[in-house]
Amino acid sequence: MGRKKKGNPVHGWVIIDKAAGIGSTPIVGKARRALNAQKAGHGGTLDPFATGLLPLAFGEATKSVSYVMDGIKTYQFTLKFGEVTDTLDLEGEVVAISDKRPTEEEMLAAIPQFVGNIEQVPPKFSALKIDGKRAYDLARAGEEVEMKSRPAYVKEIKLIKVIDADHAFFEVTCGKGFYVRSLGRDLAEAMGTVGHLTTLRRTKIGPFEEKDAILLEDFEKKAHNAVEFGELLLPIEAALDGIPALSLEEGEALRLRNGQAVTLLRKVDLDRIADLKDGDTALALFKKRALALVTYSRGEIKPTRVFVYQDTV
């Protein structure tokens, strides 16, 4: 028999509205301890100075983290002109200055070249690994760090407001692995100056929006009240909103739980699989609850990730 895991079997998502000055990993630890949860992780790192949505996955929800991390994200940021720092944000040391201050017309003219499929050079102070070591560890040690450009996707950039001659407020909607600090650097350079971020806030990630979020201190208070926490905890399937769903009968659900394929070729099955193509991923549901992620092919679904529940707190 397997050894029983320590802690409470909590399964689902909680969306934290992260404050500035704390890292993503310490927030996971605080939330896990508040619930005495068996397992927890997060769906996308935020820099310590950044604020906004940090999705926390508990228990079986950790199996769906990649779907959140791969989702489209929206950030709002303040770009300060005339100074660039080594970290590309307000926490670094100034390494270059410029007297040039762009006009609103120059800001709007610079934006289009950074929309679509682009190449981007990540910040030297980032968690990317170079020869097995984190780039920020090498940079802090004073070693020369050469960051290579990587493909990135930007859906949209908006100039929301010109605050004053030194600051402007933007919004960017982008894909996985995008660095907003790099965008700030590149935008400023395209305007003929230098710049760095003074604020950064994530307002959307995958299916999650600000209306779903709660401050960490409020979460810690409600974590000890079963009713209040139950209202906060989002189901596993909340992270899989963009994936086609299939409702299964009891016998079909049992086969999937045992790692077996399920054939859906009866006439009554045709509506269920009408929108699926070979190779598609779907979410199998039993009694409206996430049962497994499956791959569809030729009238058959095979489990790729099975969610194994115990009683939740």
PDB file of C-alpha atoms in Angstrom, residues 66-305:
ATOM      1  CA  SER A  66       0.591  24.022 -18.393  1.00  0.00           C
ATOM      2  CA  TYR A  67      -2.754  24.998 -19.954  1.00  0.00           C
ATOM      3  CA  VAL A  68      -2.813  28.187 -17.886  1.00  0.00           C
ATOM      4  CA  MET A  69       0.849  28.994 -18.521  1.00  0.00           C
ATOM      5  CA  ASP A  70       0.335  28.502 -22.259  1.00  0.00           C
ATOM      6  CA  GLY A  71      -2.684  30.819 -22.287  1.00  0.00           C
ATOM      7  CA  ILE A  72      -2.882  34.411 -23.510  1.00  0.00           C
ATOM      8  CA  LYS A  73      -1.942  37.007 -20.871  1.00  0.00           C
ATOM      9  CA  THR A  74      -2.602  40.722 -20.482  1.00  0.00           C
ATOM     10  CA  TYR A  75      -0.291  43.134 -18.646  1.00  0.00           C
ATOM     11  CA  GLN A  76      -0.418  46.847 -17.900  1.00  0.00           C
ATOM     12  CA  PHE A  77       2.843  48.677 -17.322  1.00  0.00           C
ATOM     13  CA  THR A  78       4.360  52.109 -16.804  1.00  0.00           C
ATOM     14  CA  LEU A  79       7.406  52.886 -18.928  1.00  0.00           C
ATOM     15  CA  LYS A  80       9.834  55.551 -17.705  1.00  0.00           C
ATOM     16  CA  PHE A  81      11.866  57.264 -20.416  1.00  0.00           C
ATOM     17  CA  GLY A  82      15.417  58.546 -20.186  1.00  0.00           C
ATOM     18  CA  GLU A  83      16.956  55.805 -18.020  1.00  0.00           C
ATOM     19  CA  VAL A  84      17.529  52.084 -18.545  1.00  0.00           C
ATOM     20  CA  THR A  85      18.545  49.764 -15.717  1.00  0.00           C
ATOM     21  CA  ASP A  86      20.376  46.449 -15.760  1.00  0.00           C
ATOM     22  CA  THR A  87      17.205  44.637 -14.648  1.00  0.00           C
ATOM     23  CA  LEU A  88      14.953  46.669 -17.014  1.00  0.00           C
ATOM     24  CA  ASP A  89      12.797  47.652 -14.024  1.00  0.00           C
ATOM     25  CA  LEU A  90      12.907  50.097 -11.133  1.00  0.00           C
ATOM     26  CA  GLU A  91      14.852  47.693  -8.876  1.00  0.00           C
ATOM     27  CA  GLY A  92      18.043  47.752 -10.952  1.00  0.00           C
ATOM     28  CA  GLU A  93      21.016  50.060 -11.374  1.00  0.00           C
ATOM     29  CA  VAL A  94      20.910  52.733 -14.080  1.00  0.00           C
ATOM     30  CA  VAL A  95      23.293  51.741 -16.898  1.00  0.00           C
ATOM     31  CA  ALA A  96      22.414  54.334 -19.573  1.00  0.00           C
ATOM     32  CA  ILE A  97      20.590  57.652 -19.846  1.00  0.00           C
ATOM     33  CA  SER A  98      19.105  59.744 -22.647  1.00  0.00           C
ATOM     34  CA  ASP A  99      17.756  63.291 -22.912  1.00  0.00           C
ATOM     35  CA  LYS A 100      15.298  62.242 -25.601  1.00  0.00           C
ATOM     36  CA  ARG A 101      11.607  62.200 -24.594  1.00  0.00           C
ATOM     37  CA  PRO A 102       9.234  60.747 -27.187  1.00  0.00           C
ATOM     38  CA  THR A 103       6.050  62.443 -28.303  1.00  0.00           C
ATOM     39  CA  GLU A 104       2.724  60.629 -28.254  1.00  0.00           C
ATOM     40  CA  GLU A 105       2.942  60.334 -32.054  1.00  0.00           C
ATOM     41  CA  GLU A 106       6.365  58.656 -31.759  1.00  0.00           C
ATOM     42  CA  MET A 107       4.992  56.233 -29.153  1.00  0.00           C
ATOM     43  CA  LEU A 108       2.088  55.238 -31.411  1.00  0.00           C
ATOM     44  CA  ALA A 109       4.409  54.888 -34.403  1.00  0.00           C
ATOM     45  CA  ALA A 110       6.744  52.504 -32.513  1.00  0.00           C
ATOM     46  CA  ILE A 111       4.044  50.054 -31.426  1.00  0.00           C
ATOM     47  CA  PRO A 112       3.171  48.170 -34.671  1.00  0.00           C
ATOM     48  CA  GLN A 113       6.654  46.632 -35.131  1.00  0.00           C
ATOM     49  CA  PHE A 114       6.213  44.722 -31.854  1.00  0.00           C
ATOM     50  CA  VAL A 115       2.819  43.178 -32.695  1.00  0.00           C
ATOM     51  CA  GLY A 116       2.458  39.679 -34.141  1.00  0.00           C
ATOM     52  CA  ASN A 117       5.133  36.983 -34.256  1.00  0.00           C
ATOM     53  CA  ILE A 118       8.356  38.729 -33.255  1.00  0.00           C
ATOM     54  CA  GLU A 119      11.854  37.995 -31.981  1.00  0.00           C
ATOM     55  CA  GLN A 120      12.662  39.141 -28.438  1.00  0.00           C
ATOM     56  CA  VAL A 121      15.857  39.187 -26.357  1.00  0.00           C
ATOM     57  CA  PRO A 122      14.998  38.238 -22.740  1.00  0.00           C
ATOM     58  CA  PRO A 123      16.373  40.284 -19.809  1.00  0.00           C
ATOM     59  CA  LYS A 124      19.732  39.236 -18.346  1.00  0.00           C
ATOM     60  CA  PHE A 125      18.001  39.190 -14.981  1.00  0.00           C
ATOM     61  CA  SER A 126      15.589  36.353 -15.765  1.00  0.00           C
ATOM     62  CA  ALA A 127      15.066  32.734 -14.724  1.00  0.00           C
ATOM     63  CA  LEU A 128      16.163  31.345 -18.085  1.00  0.00           C
ATOM     64  CA  LYS A 129      18.981  28.826 -17.861  1.00  0.00           C
ATOM     65  CA  ILE A 130      22.348  29.275 -19.569  1.00  0.00           C
ATOM     66  CA  ASP A 131      24.592  26.203 -19.405  1.00  0.00           C
ATOM     67  CA  GLY A 132      22.482  24.900 -16.540  1.00  0.00           C
ATOM     68  CA  LYS A 133      22.605  28.105 -14.484  1.00  0.00           C
ATOM     69  CA  ARG A 134      19.924  30.770 -14.005  1.00  0.00           C
ATOM     70  CA  ALA A 135      20.671  33.923 -15.993  1.00  0.00           C
ATOM     71  CA  TYR A 136      19.972  36.138 -12.965  1.00  0.00           C
ATOM     72  CA  ASP A 137      22.501  34.208 -10.855  1.00  0.00           C
ATOM     73  CA  LEU A 138      25.169  34.760 -13.501  1.00  0.00           C
ATOM     74  CA  ALA A 139      24.248  38.436 -13.850  1.00  0.00           C
ATOM     75  CA  ARG A 140      24.352  39.010 -10.090  1.00  0.00           C
ATOM     76  CA  ALA A 141      27.768  37.352  -9.955  1.00  0.00           C
ATOM     77  CA  GLY A 142      29.019  39.903 -12.458  1.00  0.00           C
ATOM     78  CA  GLU A 143      29.489  37.411 -15.278  1.00  0.00           C
ATOM     79  CA  GLU A 144      28.899  38.476 -18.862  1.00  0.00           C
ATOM     80  CA  VAL A 145      25.527  37.056 -19.924  1.00  0.00           C
ATOM     81  CA  GLU A 146      24.638  36.790 -23.598  1.00  0.00           C
ATOM     82  CA  MET A 147      20.901  36.400 -24.082  1.00  0.00           C
ATOM     83  CA  LYS A 148      19.827  35.049 -27.455  1.00  0.00           C
ATOM     84  CA  SER A 149      16.643  36.213 -29.130  1.00  0.00           C
ATOM     85  CA  ARG A 150      13.593  33.962 -28.956  1.00  0.00           C
ATOM     86  CA  PRO A 151      10.311  33.898 -30.850  1.00  0.00           C
ATOM     87  CA  ALA A 152       7.394  35.550 -29.066  1.00  0.00           C
ATOM     88  CA  TYR A 153       3.783  36.383 -29.875  1.00  0.00           C
ATOM     89  CA  VAL A 154       2.055  39.707 -29.213  1.00  0.00           C
ATOM     90  CA  LYS A 155      -1.649  40.004 -29.923  1.00  0.00           C
ATOM     91  CA  GLU A 156      -2.027  43.711 -29.153  1.00  0.00           C
ATOM     92  CA  ILE A 157      -0.282  46.717 -27.585  1.00  0.00           C
ATOM     93  CA  LYS A 158      -2.204  49.802 -26.484  1.00  0.00           C
ATOM     94  CA  LEU A 159      -0.965  53.196 -25.361  1.00  0.00           C
ATOM     95  CA  ILE A 160      -3.456  53.869 -22.580  1.00  0.00           C
ATOM     96  CA  LYS A 161      -2.152  57.192 -21.313  1.00  0.00           C
ATOM     97  CA  VAL A 162       0.747  59.598 -21.575  1.00  0.00           C
ATOM     98  CA  ILE A 163       1.286  60.432 -17.898  1.00  0.00           C
ATOM     99  CA  ASP A 164       3.937  63.119 -18.333  1.00  0.00           C
ATOM    100  CA  ALA A 165       7.087  63.730 -20.383  1.00  0.00           C
ATOM    101  CA  ASP A 166       8.923  60.935 -18.535  1.00  0.00           C
ATOM    102  CA  HIS A 167       6.196  58.291 -18.206  1.00  0.00           C
ATOM    103  CA  ALA A 168       3.584  56.506 -20.328  1.00  0.00           C
ATOM    104  CA  PHE A 169       1.101  53.754 -19.453  1.00  0.00           C
ATOM    105  CA  PHE A 170       0.662  50.779 -21.818  1.00  0.00           C
ATOM    106  CA  GLU A 171      -1.232  47.477 -22.076  1.00  0.00           C
ATOM    107  CA  VAL A 172       0.043  44.386 -23.868  1.00  0.00           C
ATOM    108  CA  THR A 173      -1.717  41.115 -24.646  1.00  0.00           C
ATOM    109  CA  CYS A 174       0.798  38.372 -25.382  1.00  0.00           C
ATOM    110  CA  GLY A 175       1.593  34.669 -25.446  1.00  0.00           C
ATOM    111  CA  LYS A 176       3.746  32.308 -23.406  1.00  0.00           C
ATOM    112  CA  GLY A 177       7.331  33.209 -22.499  1.00  0.00           C
ATOM    113  CA  PHE A 178       6.971  36.915 -23.244  1.00  0.00           C
ATOM    114  CA  TYR A 179       8.984  39.449 -21.211  1.00  0.00           C
ATOM    115  CA  VAL A 180       7.256  42.782 -20.658  1.00  0.00           C
ATOM    116  CA  ARG A 181      10.509  44.254 -19.314  1.00  0.00           C
ATOM    117  CA  SER A 182      12.132  43.498 -22.679  1.00  0.00           C
ATOM    118  CA  LEU A 183       9.196  45.117 -24.466  1.00  0.00           C
ATOM    119  CA  GLY A 184       9.696  48.287 -22.412  1.00  0.00           C
ATOM    120  CA  ARG A 185      13.381  48.376 -23.364  1.00  0.00           C
ATOM    121  CA  ASP A 186      12.646  47.742 -27.042  1.00  0.00           C
ATOM    122  CA  LEU A 187       9.780  50.242 -27.266  1.00  0.00           C
ATOM    123  CA  ALA A 188      11.962  52.978 -25.778  1.00  0.00           C
ATOM    124  CA  GLU A 189      14.791  52.190 -28.204  1.00  0.00           C
ATOM    125  CA  ALA A 190      12.367  52.302 -31.141  1.00  0.00           C
ATOM    126  CA  MET A 191      11.376  55.792 -29.956  1.00  0.00           C
ATOM    127  CA  GLY A 192      15.012  56.910 -29.991  1.00  0.00           C
ATOM    128  CA  THR A 193      15.547  56.818 -26.236  1.00  0.00           C
ATOM    129  CA  VAL A 194      16.024  54.350 -23.369  1.00  0.00           C
ATOM    130  CA  GLY A 195      13.564  53.245 -20.715  1.00  0.00           C
ATOM    131  CA  HIS A 196      12.584  50.807 -17.977  1.00  0.00           C
ATOM    132  CA  LEU A 197       9.425  49.622 -16.233  1.00  0.00           C
ATOM    133  CA  THR A 198       8.323  51.292 -13.000  1.00  0.00           C
ATOM    134  CA  THR A 199       5.053  49.341 -12.630  1.00  0.00           C
ATOM    135  CA  LEU A 200       3.858  45.998 -14.004  1.00  0.00           C
ATOM    136  CA  ARG A 201       0.500  44.346 -13.398  1.00  0.00           C
ATOM    137  CA  ARG A 202      -0.969  41.164 -14.873  1.00  0.00           C
ATOM    138  CA  THR A 203      -4.700  41.621 -15.388  1.00  0.00           C
ATOM    139  CA  LYS A 204      -5.551  38.399 -17.256  1.00  0.00           C
ATOM    140  CA  ILE A 205      -4.000  34.950 -17.637  1.00  0.00           C
ATOM    141  CA  GLY A 206      -5.683  32.192 -19.603  1.00  0.00           C
ATOM    142  CA  PRO A 207      -9.337  32.072 -18.527  1.00  0.00           C
ATOM    143  CA  PHE A 208      -8.728  33.969 -15.269  1.00  0.00           C
ATOM    144  CA  GLU A 209      -9.556  37.664 -14.796  1.00  0.00           C
ATOM    145  CA  GLU A 210      -9.263  40.214 -11.992  1.00  0.00           C
ATOM    146  CA  LYS A 211     -12.816  39.463 -10.821  1.00  0.00           C
ATOM    147  CA  ASP A 212     -11.604  35.960  -9.885  1.00  0.00           C
ATOM    148  CA  ALA A 213      -8.749  37.201  -7.652  1.00  0.00           C
ATOM    149  CA  ILE A 214      -8.289  37.725  -3.917  1.00  0.00           C
ATOM    150  CA  LEU A 215      -5.481  39.349  -1.928  1.00  0.00           C
ATOM    151  CA  LEU A 216      -3.191  36.911  -0.126  1.00  0.00           C
ATOM    152  CA  GLU A 217      -4.020  38.279   3.341  1.00  0.00           C
ATOM    153  CA  ASP A 218      -7.762  37.902   2.661  1.00  0.00           C
ATOM    154  CA  PHE A 219      -7.222  34.378   1.377  1.00  0.00           C
ATOM    155  CA  GLU A 220      -5.293  33.422   4.528  1.00  0.00           C
ATOM    156  CA  LYS A 221      -8.211  34.626   6.661  1.00  0.00           C
ATOM    157  CA  LYS A 222     -10.817  32.709   4.669  1.00  0.00           C
ATOM    158  CA  ALA A 223      -8.724  29.543   4.279  1.00  0.00           C
ATOM    159  CA  HIS A 224      -9.710  28.429   7.792  1.00  0.00           C
ATOM    160  CA  ASN A 225     -13.442  28.765   7.139  1.00  0.00           C
ATOM    161  CA  ALA A 226     -14.778  25.860   5.069  1.00  0.00           C
ATOM    162  CA  VAL A 227     -17.755  27.811   3.712  1.00  0.00           C
ATOM    163  CA  GLU A 228     -15.767  30.914   2.745  1.00  0.00           C
ATOM    164  CA  PHE A 229     -12.952  28.857   1.253  1.00  0.00           C
ATOM    165  CA  GLY A 230     -15.438  26.763  -0.718  1.00  0.00           C
ATOM    166  CA  GLU A 231     -16.640  29.959  -2.392  1.00  0.00           C
ATOM    167  CA  LEU A 232     -13.054  30.845  -3.357  1.00  0.00           C
ATOM    168  CA  LEU A 233     -11.905  27.487  -4.710  1.00  0.00           C
ATOM    169  CA  LEU A 234     -12.428  27.211  -8.464  1.00  0.00           C
ATOM    170  CA  PRO A 235     -12.795  23.712  -9.957  1.00  0.00           C
ATOM    171  CA  ILE A 236     -10.031  22.111 -12.027  1.00  0.00           C
ATOM    172  CA  GLU A 237     -12.082  22.568 -15.178  1.00  0.00           C
ATOM    173  CA  ALA A 238     -12.006  26.370 -14.726  1.00  0.00           C
ATOM    174  CA  ALA A 239      -8.453  26.311 -16.116  1.00  0.00           C
ATOM    175  CA  LEU A 240      -9.545  24.264 -19.144  1.00  0.00           C
ATOM    176  CA  ASP A 241     -12.257  26.577 -20.408  1.00  0.00           C
ATOM    177  CA  GLY A 242     -10.971  26.615 -23.984  1.00  0.00           C
ATOM    178  CA  ILE A 243     -10.855  22.826 -24.379  1.00  0.00           C
ATOM    179  CA  PRO A 244     -13.825  20.853 -25.815  1.00  0.00           C
ATOM    180  CA  ALA A 245     -15.670  18.915 -23.100  1.00  0.00           C
ATOM    181  CA  LEU A 246     -17.210  15.436 -23.233  1.00  0.00           C
ATOM    182  CA  SER A 247     -19.670  14.176 -20.623  1.00  0.00           C
ATOM    183  CA  LEU A 248     -19.204  10.460 -19.939  1.00  0.00           C
ATOM    184  CA  GLU A 249     -21.421   7.716 -18.602  1.00  0.00           C
ATOM    185  CA  GLU A 250     -20.374   5.739 -15.530  1.00  0.00           C
ATOM    186  CA  GLY A 251     -18.952   2.771 -17.419  1.00  0.00           C
ATOM    187  CA  GLU A 252     -16.958   5.031 -19.738  1.00  0.00           C
ATOM    188  CA  ALA A 253     -15.639   7.005 -16.773  1.00  0.00           C
ATOM    189  CA  LEU A 254     -14.503   3.797 -15.080  1.00  0.00           C
ATOM    190  CA  ARG A 255     -12.543   2.737 -18.184  1.00  0.00           C
ATOM    191  CA  LEU A 256     -10.762   6.088 -18.383  1.00  0.00           C
ATOM    192  CA  ARG A 257      -9.928   5.987 -14.659  1.00  0.00           C
ATOM    193  CA  ASN A 258      -8.249   2.638 -15.298  1.00  0.00           C
ATOM    194  CA  GLY A 259      -6.208   4.090 -18.155  1.00  0.00           C
ATOM    195  CA  GLN A 260      -8.233   2.401 -20.893  1.00  0.00           C
ATOM    196  CA  ALA A 261      -9.483   3.887 -24.163  1.00  0.00           C
ATOM    197  CA  VAL A 262     -13.200   4.555 -24.706  1.00  0.00           C
ATOM    198  CA  THR A 263     -14.853   4.042 -28.099  1.00  0.00           C
ATOM    199  CA  LEU A 264     -17.503   6.594 -29.112  1.00  0.00           C
ATOM    200  CA  LEU A 265     -18.913   5.240 -32.368  1.00  0.00           C
ATOM    201  CA  ARG A 266     -22.558   4.641 -31.496  1.00  0.00           C
ATOM    202  CA  LYS A 267     -25.170   6.810 -33.180  1.00  0.00           C
ATOM    203  CA  VAL A 268     -25.921   8.483 -29.832  1.00  0.00           C
ATOM    204  CA  ASP A 269     -22.227   9.439 -29.545  1.00  0.00           C
ATOM    205  CA  LEU A 270     -22.100  11.407 -32.790  1.00  0.00           C
ATOM    206  CA  ASP A 271     -23.195  14.706 -31.234  1.00  0.00           C
ATOM    207  CA  ARG A 272     -20.548  14.367 -28.524  1.00  0.00           C
ATOM    208  CA  ILE A 273     -17.695  14.008 -30.998  1.00  0.00           C
ATOM    209  CA  ALA A 274     -19.074  16.212 -33.800  1.00  0.00           C
ATOM    210  CA  ASP A 275     -16.605  19.045 -33.142  1.00  0.00           C
ATOM    211  CA  LEU A 276     -13.555  16.854 -32.563  1.00  0.00           C
ATOM    212  CA  LYS A 277     -10.815  16.147 -35.105  1.00  0.00           C
ATOM    213  CA  ASP A 278      -8.116  13.494 -34.950  1.00  0.00           C
ATOM    214  CA  GLY A 279      -5.406  14.564 -32.507  1.00  0.00           C
ATOM    215  CA  ASP A 280      -7.605  16.991 -30.554  1.00  0.00           C
ATOM    216  CA  THR A 281      -7.354  17.222 -26.788  1.00  0.00           C
ATOM    217  CA  ALA A 282     -10.637  17.171 -24.882  1.00  0.00           C
ATOM    218  CA  LEU A 283     -11.753  17.311 -21.262  1.00  0.00           C
ATOM    219  CA  ALA A 284     -13.701  14.264 -20.115  1.00  0.00           C
ATOM    220  CA  LEU A 285     -16.315  15.048 -17.459  1.00  0.00           C
ATOM    221  CA  PHE A 286     -18.216  12.727 -15.134  1.00  0.00           C
ATOM    222  CA  LYS A 287     -21.089  14.215 -13.176  1.00  0.00           C
ATOM    223  CA  LYS A 288     -19.919  17.670 -14.341  1.00  0.00           C
ATOM    224  CA  ARG A 289     -16.497  17.184 -12.741  1.00  0.00           C
ATOM    225  CA  ALA A 290     -13.127  16.983 -14.521  1.00  0.00           C
ATOM    226  CA  LEU A 291     -12.207  13.328 -14.933  1.00  0.00           C
ATOM    227  CA  ALA A 292      -9.353  13.282 -17.447  1.00  0.00           C
ATOM    228  CA  LEU A 293      -7.648  15.024 -20.308  1.00  0.00           C
ATOM    229  CA  VAL A 294      -8.005  12.801 -23.356  1.00  0.00           C
ATOM    230  CA  THR A 295      -6.790  12.610 -26.946  1.00  0.00           C
ATOM    231  CA  TYR A 296      -9.355  11.912 -29.664  1.00  0.00           C
ATOM    232  CA  SER A 297      -8.630   9.778 -32.712  1.00  0.00           C
ATOM    233  CA  ARG A 298     -10.972   7.907 -35.066  1.00  0.00           C
ATOM    234  CA  GLY A 299     -13.918   7.674 -32.745  1.00  0.00           C
ATOM    235  CA  GLU A 300     -11.854   6.798 -29.688  1.00  0.00           C
ATOM    236  CA  ILE A 301     -10.592   8.770 -26.709  1.00  0.00           C
ATOM    237  CA  LYS A 302      -7.465   7.836 -24.771  1.00  0.00           C
ATOM    238  CA  PRO A 303      -6.561   9.310 -21.366  1.00  0.00           C
ATOM    239  CA  THR A 304      -3.404  11.447 -21.148  1.00  0.00           C
ATOM    240  CA  ARG A 305      -3.957  12.937 -17.668  1.00  0.00           C
TER     241      ARG A 305
END
